[in-house]
Short mmCIF file of C-alpha atoms in Angstrom, two decimals:
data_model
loop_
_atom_site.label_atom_id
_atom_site.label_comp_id
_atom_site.label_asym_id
_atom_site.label_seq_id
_atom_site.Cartn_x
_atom_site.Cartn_y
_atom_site.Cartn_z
CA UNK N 1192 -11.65 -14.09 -7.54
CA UNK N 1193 -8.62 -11.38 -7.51
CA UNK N 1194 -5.62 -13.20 -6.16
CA UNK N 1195 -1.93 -12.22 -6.34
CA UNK N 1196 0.99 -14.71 -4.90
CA UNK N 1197 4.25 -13.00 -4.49
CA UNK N 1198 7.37 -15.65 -4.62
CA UNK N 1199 11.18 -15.16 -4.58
CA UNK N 1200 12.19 -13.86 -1.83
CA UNK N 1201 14.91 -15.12 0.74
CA UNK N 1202 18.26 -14.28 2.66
CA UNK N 1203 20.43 -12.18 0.58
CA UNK N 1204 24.27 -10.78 1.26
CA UNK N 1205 24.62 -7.13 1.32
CA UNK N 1206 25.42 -6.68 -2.36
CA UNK N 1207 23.89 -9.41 -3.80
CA UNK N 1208 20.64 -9.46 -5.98
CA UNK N 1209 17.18 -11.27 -6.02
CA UNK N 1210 13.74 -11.72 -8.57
CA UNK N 1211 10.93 -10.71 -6.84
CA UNK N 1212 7.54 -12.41 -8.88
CA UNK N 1213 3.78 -11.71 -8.41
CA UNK N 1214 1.49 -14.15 -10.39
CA UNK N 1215 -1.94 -12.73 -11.11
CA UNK N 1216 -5.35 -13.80 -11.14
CA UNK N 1217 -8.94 -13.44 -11.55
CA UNK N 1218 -8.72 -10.17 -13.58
CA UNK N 1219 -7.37 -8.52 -16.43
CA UNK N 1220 -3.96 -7.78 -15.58
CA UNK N 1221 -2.82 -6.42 -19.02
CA UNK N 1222 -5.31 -3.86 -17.94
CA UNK N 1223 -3.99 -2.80 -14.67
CA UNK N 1224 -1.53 -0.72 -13.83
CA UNK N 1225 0.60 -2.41 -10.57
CA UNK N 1226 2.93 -1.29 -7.74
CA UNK N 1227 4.81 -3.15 -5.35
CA UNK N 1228 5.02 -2.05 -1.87
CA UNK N 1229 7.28 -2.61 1.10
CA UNK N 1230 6.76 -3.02 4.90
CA UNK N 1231 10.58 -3.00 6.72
CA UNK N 1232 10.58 -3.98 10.24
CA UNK N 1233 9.74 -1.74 12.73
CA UNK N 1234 8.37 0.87 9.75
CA UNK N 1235 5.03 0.51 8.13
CA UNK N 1236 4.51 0.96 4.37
CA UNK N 1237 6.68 2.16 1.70
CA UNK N 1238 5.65 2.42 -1.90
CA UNK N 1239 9.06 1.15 -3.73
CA UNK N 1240 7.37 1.41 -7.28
CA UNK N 1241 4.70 1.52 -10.39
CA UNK N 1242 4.85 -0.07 -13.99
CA UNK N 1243 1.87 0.92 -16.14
CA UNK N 1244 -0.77 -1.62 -17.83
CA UNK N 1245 1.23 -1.26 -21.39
CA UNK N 1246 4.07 -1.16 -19.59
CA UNK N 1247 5.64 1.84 -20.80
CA UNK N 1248 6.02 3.83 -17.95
CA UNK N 1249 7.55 2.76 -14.71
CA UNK N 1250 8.56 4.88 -11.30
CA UNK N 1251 10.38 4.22 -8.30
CA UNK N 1252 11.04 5.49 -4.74
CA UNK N 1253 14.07 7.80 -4.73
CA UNK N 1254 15.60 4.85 -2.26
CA UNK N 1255 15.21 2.13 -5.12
CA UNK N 1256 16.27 4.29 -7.99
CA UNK N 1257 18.99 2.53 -10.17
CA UNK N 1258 19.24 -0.41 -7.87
CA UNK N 1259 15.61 -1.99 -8.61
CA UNK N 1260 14.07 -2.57 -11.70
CA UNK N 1261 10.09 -3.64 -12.41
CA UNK N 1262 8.83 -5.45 -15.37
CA UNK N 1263 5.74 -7.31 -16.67
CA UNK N 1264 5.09 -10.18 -18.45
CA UNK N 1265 1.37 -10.02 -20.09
CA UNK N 1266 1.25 -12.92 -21.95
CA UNK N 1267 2.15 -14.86 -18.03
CA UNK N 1268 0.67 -12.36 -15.87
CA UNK N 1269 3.53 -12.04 -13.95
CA UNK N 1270 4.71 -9.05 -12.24
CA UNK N 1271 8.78 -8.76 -11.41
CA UNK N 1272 10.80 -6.95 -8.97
CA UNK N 1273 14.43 -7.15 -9.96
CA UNK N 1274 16.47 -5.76 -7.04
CA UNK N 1275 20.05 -5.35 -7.36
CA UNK N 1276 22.76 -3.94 -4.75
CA UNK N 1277 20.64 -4.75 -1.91
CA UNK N 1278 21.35 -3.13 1.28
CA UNK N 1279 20.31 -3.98 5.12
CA UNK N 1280 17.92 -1.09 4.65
CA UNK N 1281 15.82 -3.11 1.81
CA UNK N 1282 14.97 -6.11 4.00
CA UNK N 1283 11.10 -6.54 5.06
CA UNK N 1284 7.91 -7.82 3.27
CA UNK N 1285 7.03 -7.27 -0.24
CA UNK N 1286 3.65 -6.86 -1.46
CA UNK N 1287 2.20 -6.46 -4.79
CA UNK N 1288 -0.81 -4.44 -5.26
CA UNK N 1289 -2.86 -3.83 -8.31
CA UNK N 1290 -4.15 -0.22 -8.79
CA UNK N 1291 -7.39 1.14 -9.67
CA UNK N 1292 -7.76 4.61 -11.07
CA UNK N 1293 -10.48 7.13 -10.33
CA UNK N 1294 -11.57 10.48 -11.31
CA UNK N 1295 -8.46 12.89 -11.05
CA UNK N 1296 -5.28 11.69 -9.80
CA UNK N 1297 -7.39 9.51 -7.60
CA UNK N 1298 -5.81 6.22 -7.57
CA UNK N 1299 -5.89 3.36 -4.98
CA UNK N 1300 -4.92 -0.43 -4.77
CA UNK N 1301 -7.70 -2.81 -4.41
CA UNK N 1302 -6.11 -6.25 -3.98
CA UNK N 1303 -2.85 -6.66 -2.79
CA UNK N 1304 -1.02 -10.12 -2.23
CA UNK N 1305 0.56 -11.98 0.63
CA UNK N 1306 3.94 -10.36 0.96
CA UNK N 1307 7.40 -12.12 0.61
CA UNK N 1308 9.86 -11.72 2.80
CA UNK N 1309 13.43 -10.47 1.93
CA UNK N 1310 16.43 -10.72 4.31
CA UNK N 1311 19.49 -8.83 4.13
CA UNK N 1312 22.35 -10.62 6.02
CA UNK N 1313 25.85 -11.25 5.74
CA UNK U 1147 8.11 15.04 -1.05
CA UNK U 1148 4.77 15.16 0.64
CA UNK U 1149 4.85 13.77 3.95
CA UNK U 1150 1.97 12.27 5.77
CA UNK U 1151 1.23 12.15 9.49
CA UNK U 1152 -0.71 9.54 11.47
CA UNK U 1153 -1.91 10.15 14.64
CA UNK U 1154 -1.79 8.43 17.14
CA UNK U 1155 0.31 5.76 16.65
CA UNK U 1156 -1.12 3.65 18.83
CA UNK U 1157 -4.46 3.10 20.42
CA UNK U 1158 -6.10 1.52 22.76
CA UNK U 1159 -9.90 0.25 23.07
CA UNK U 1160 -12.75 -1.41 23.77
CA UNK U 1161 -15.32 -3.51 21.84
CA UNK U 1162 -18.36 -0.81 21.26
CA UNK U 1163 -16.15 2.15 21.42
CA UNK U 1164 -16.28 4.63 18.36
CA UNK U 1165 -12.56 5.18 17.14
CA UNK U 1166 -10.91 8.41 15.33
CA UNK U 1167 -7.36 8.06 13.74
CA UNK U 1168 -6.20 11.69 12.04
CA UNK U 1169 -3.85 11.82 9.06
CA UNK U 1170 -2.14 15.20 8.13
CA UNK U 1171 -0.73 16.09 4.53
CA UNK U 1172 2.12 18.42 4.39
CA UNK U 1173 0.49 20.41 1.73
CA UNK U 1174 -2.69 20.06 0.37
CA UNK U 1175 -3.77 16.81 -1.12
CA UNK U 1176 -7.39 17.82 -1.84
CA UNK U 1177 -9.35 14.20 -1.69
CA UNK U 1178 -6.56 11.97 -2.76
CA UNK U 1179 -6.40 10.02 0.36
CA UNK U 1180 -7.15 6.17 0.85
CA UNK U 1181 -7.21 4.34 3.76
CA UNK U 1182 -5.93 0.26 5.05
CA UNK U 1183 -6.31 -2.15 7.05
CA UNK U 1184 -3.63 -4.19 7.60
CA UNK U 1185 -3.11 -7.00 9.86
CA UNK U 1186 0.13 -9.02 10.48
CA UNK U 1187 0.56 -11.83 8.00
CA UNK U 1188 -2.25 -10.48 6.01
CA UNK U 1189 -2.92 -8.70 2.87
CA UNK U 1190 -3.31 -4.84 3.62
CA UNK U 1191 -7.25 -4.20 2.49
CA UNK U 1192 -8.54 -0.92 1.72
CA UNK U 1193 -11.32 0.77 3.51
CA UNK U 1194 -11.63 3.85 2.23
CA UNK U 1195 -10.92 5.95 -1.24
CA UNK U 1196 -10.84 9.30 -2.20
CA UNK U 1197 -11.66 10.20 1.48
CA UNK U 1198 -14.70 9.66 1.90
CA UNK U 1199 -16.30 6.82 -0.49
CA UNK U 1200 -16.72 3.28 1.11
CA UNK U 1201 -14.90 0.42 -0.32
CA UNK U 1202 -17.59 -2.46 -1.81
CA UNK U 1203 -18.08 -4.87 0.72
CA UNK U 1204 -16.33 -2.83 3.82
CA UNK U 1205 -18.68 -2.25 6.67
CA UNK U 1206 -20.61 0.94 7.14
CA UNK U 1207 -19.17 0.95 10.55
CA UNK U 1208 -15.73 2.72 8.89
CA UNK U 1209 -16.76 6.52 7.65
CA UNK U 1210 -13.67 9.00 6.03
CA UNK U 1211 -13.97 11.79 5.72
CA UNK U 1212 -11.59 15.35 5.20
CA UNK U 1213 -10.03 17.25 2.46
CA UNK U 1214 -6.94 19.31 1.91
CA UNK U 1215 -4.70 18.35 4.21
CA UNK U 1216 -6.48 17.19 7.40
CA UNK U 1217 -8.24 13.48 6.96
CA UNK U 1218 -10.31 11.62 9.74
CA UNK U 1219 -11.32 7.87 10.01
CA UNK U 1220 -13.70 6.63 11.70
CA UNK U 1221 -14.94 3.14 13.35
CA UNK U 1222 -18.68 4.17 14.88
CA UNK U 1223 -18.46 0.95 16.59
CA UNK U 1224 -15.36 -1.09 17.22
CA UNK U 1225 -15.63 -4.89 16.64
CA UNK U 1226 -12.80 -7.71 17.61
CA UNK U 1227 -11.87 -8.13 14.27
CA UNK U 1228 -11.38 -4.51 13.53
CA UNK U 1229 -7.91 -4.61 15.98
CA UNK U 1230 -5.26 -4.07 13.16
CA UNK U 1231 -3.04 -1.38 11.95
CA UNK U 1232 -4.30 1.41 10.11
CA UNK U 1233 -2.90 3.35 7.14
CA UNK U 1234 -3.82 6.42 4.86
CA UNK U 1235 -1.79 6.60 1.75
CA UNK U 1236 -2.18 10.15 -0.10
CA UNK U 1237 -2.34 9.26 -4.63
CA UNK U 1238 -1.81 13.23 -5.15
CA UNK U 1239 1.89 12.15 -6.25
CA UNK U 1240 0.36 9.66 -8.48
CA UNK U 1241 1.64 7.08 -9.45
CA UNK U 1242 4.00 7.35 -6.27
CA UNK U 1243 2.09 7.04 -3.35
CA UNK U 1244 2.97 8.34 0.67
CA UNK U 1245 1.67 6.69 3.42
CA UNK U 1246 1.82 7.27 6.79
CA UNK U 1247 3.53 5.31 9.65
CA UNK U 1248 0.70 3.69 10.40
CA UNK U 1249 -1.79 3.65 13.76
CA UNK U 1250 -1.80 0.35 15.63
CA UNK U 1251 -5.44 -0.15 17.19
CA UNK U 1252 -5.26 -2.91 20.72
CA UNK U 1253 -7.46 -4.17 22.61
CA UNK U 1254 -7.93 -2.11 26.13
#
């Protein structure tokens, strides 16, 4: 079965920097494109950003960009999150969610993982 | 930036009732529009894709349906594990993705 386990996250100063990791299961994951996703408390969901299957493309939230960086690593099936400059606004759950692509720009995610939780905290 | 719009935010209701949460596009989105389930400590699960086609293995209960930029779900008959918070999430912007603030379903 599908399973994704997020890991790595934690209390973090305003500033300072953390490795977010989703391990992957049960499916082809050099096949999938994947996102992570963020709930911040109080707020609901927030797409923060995408990394193709190949792993040539990637796309962030306008609130992420040049602070947060997403990788891949096939040959581990590991998804990363690397988020630098982190500010009180970034704390909440983070989930990663693999994508499925449909007809159009029809695209949705069909298993998404636990969540860890990031706190931002002098 | 398309924005999306959940309404209500919060609900309340009863075990047998039949349950409508609206989401609004702000600008047409034709059928890209999914919909979650999400409860606390749990992994969101989708319900619905491309507005109207049923998730394998979700209930017939849920039903989408819309297009454009007006988007209905529906629970025909609400069960106790069914209280959760619900989400659309528009894929027009693909591969970024909108979703709305959510609509929190109680227990009346």
């Amino acid at each position: 079965q599908v399973q994704l386990v997020e890991s790595g996250g934690g209390v973090v100063q305003p500033g300072g920097s953390l490795r977010l990791s989703c391990a992957a299961s049960g499916f082809s994951f050099s096949d999938s494109g994947m996102h992570w996703v963020r709930q911040t408390p109080g707020k609901g969901l927030e797409w923060v950003s995408f990394i193709r299957f190949d792993g040539t493309y990637q796309d962030y939230a306008n609130s992420v960009k040049g602070r947060f960086t997403i990788s891949r690593d096939d040959s581990k099936n590991t998804l990363f999150l690397q988020m630098n400059s982190l500010r009180s606004d970034d704390a909440g759950v983070y989930y990663c969610a693999k994508e499925v692509l449909g007809s159009g720009l029809t695209r949705f995610f069909d298993y998404w993982g636990q969540g860890t939780l990031v706190a931002v905290s002098s | 930036d398309i924005q999306m719009t959940q309404s209500p935010s919060s609900l309340s209701a009863s075990v047998g009732d039949r349950v409508t949460i609206t989401c609004r596009a702000s600008q047409s989105i034709r059928n890209y529009l999914n919909w979650y389930q999400h409860k606390p400590g749990k992994a969101p699960k989708l319900l619905i894709y491309a507005a109207s086609n049923l998730q394998s293995g979700v209930p017939s209960r849920f039903s989408g349906s819309g297009s454009g930029t007006d988007f209905t779900l529906t629970i025909s008959s609400l069960q106790p594990e069914d209280f959760a918070t619900y989400y659309c999430q528009e894929s027009y912007s693909s591969p970024q993705a909108t979703f709305g603030q959510g609509t929190k379903l109680e227990i009346k």
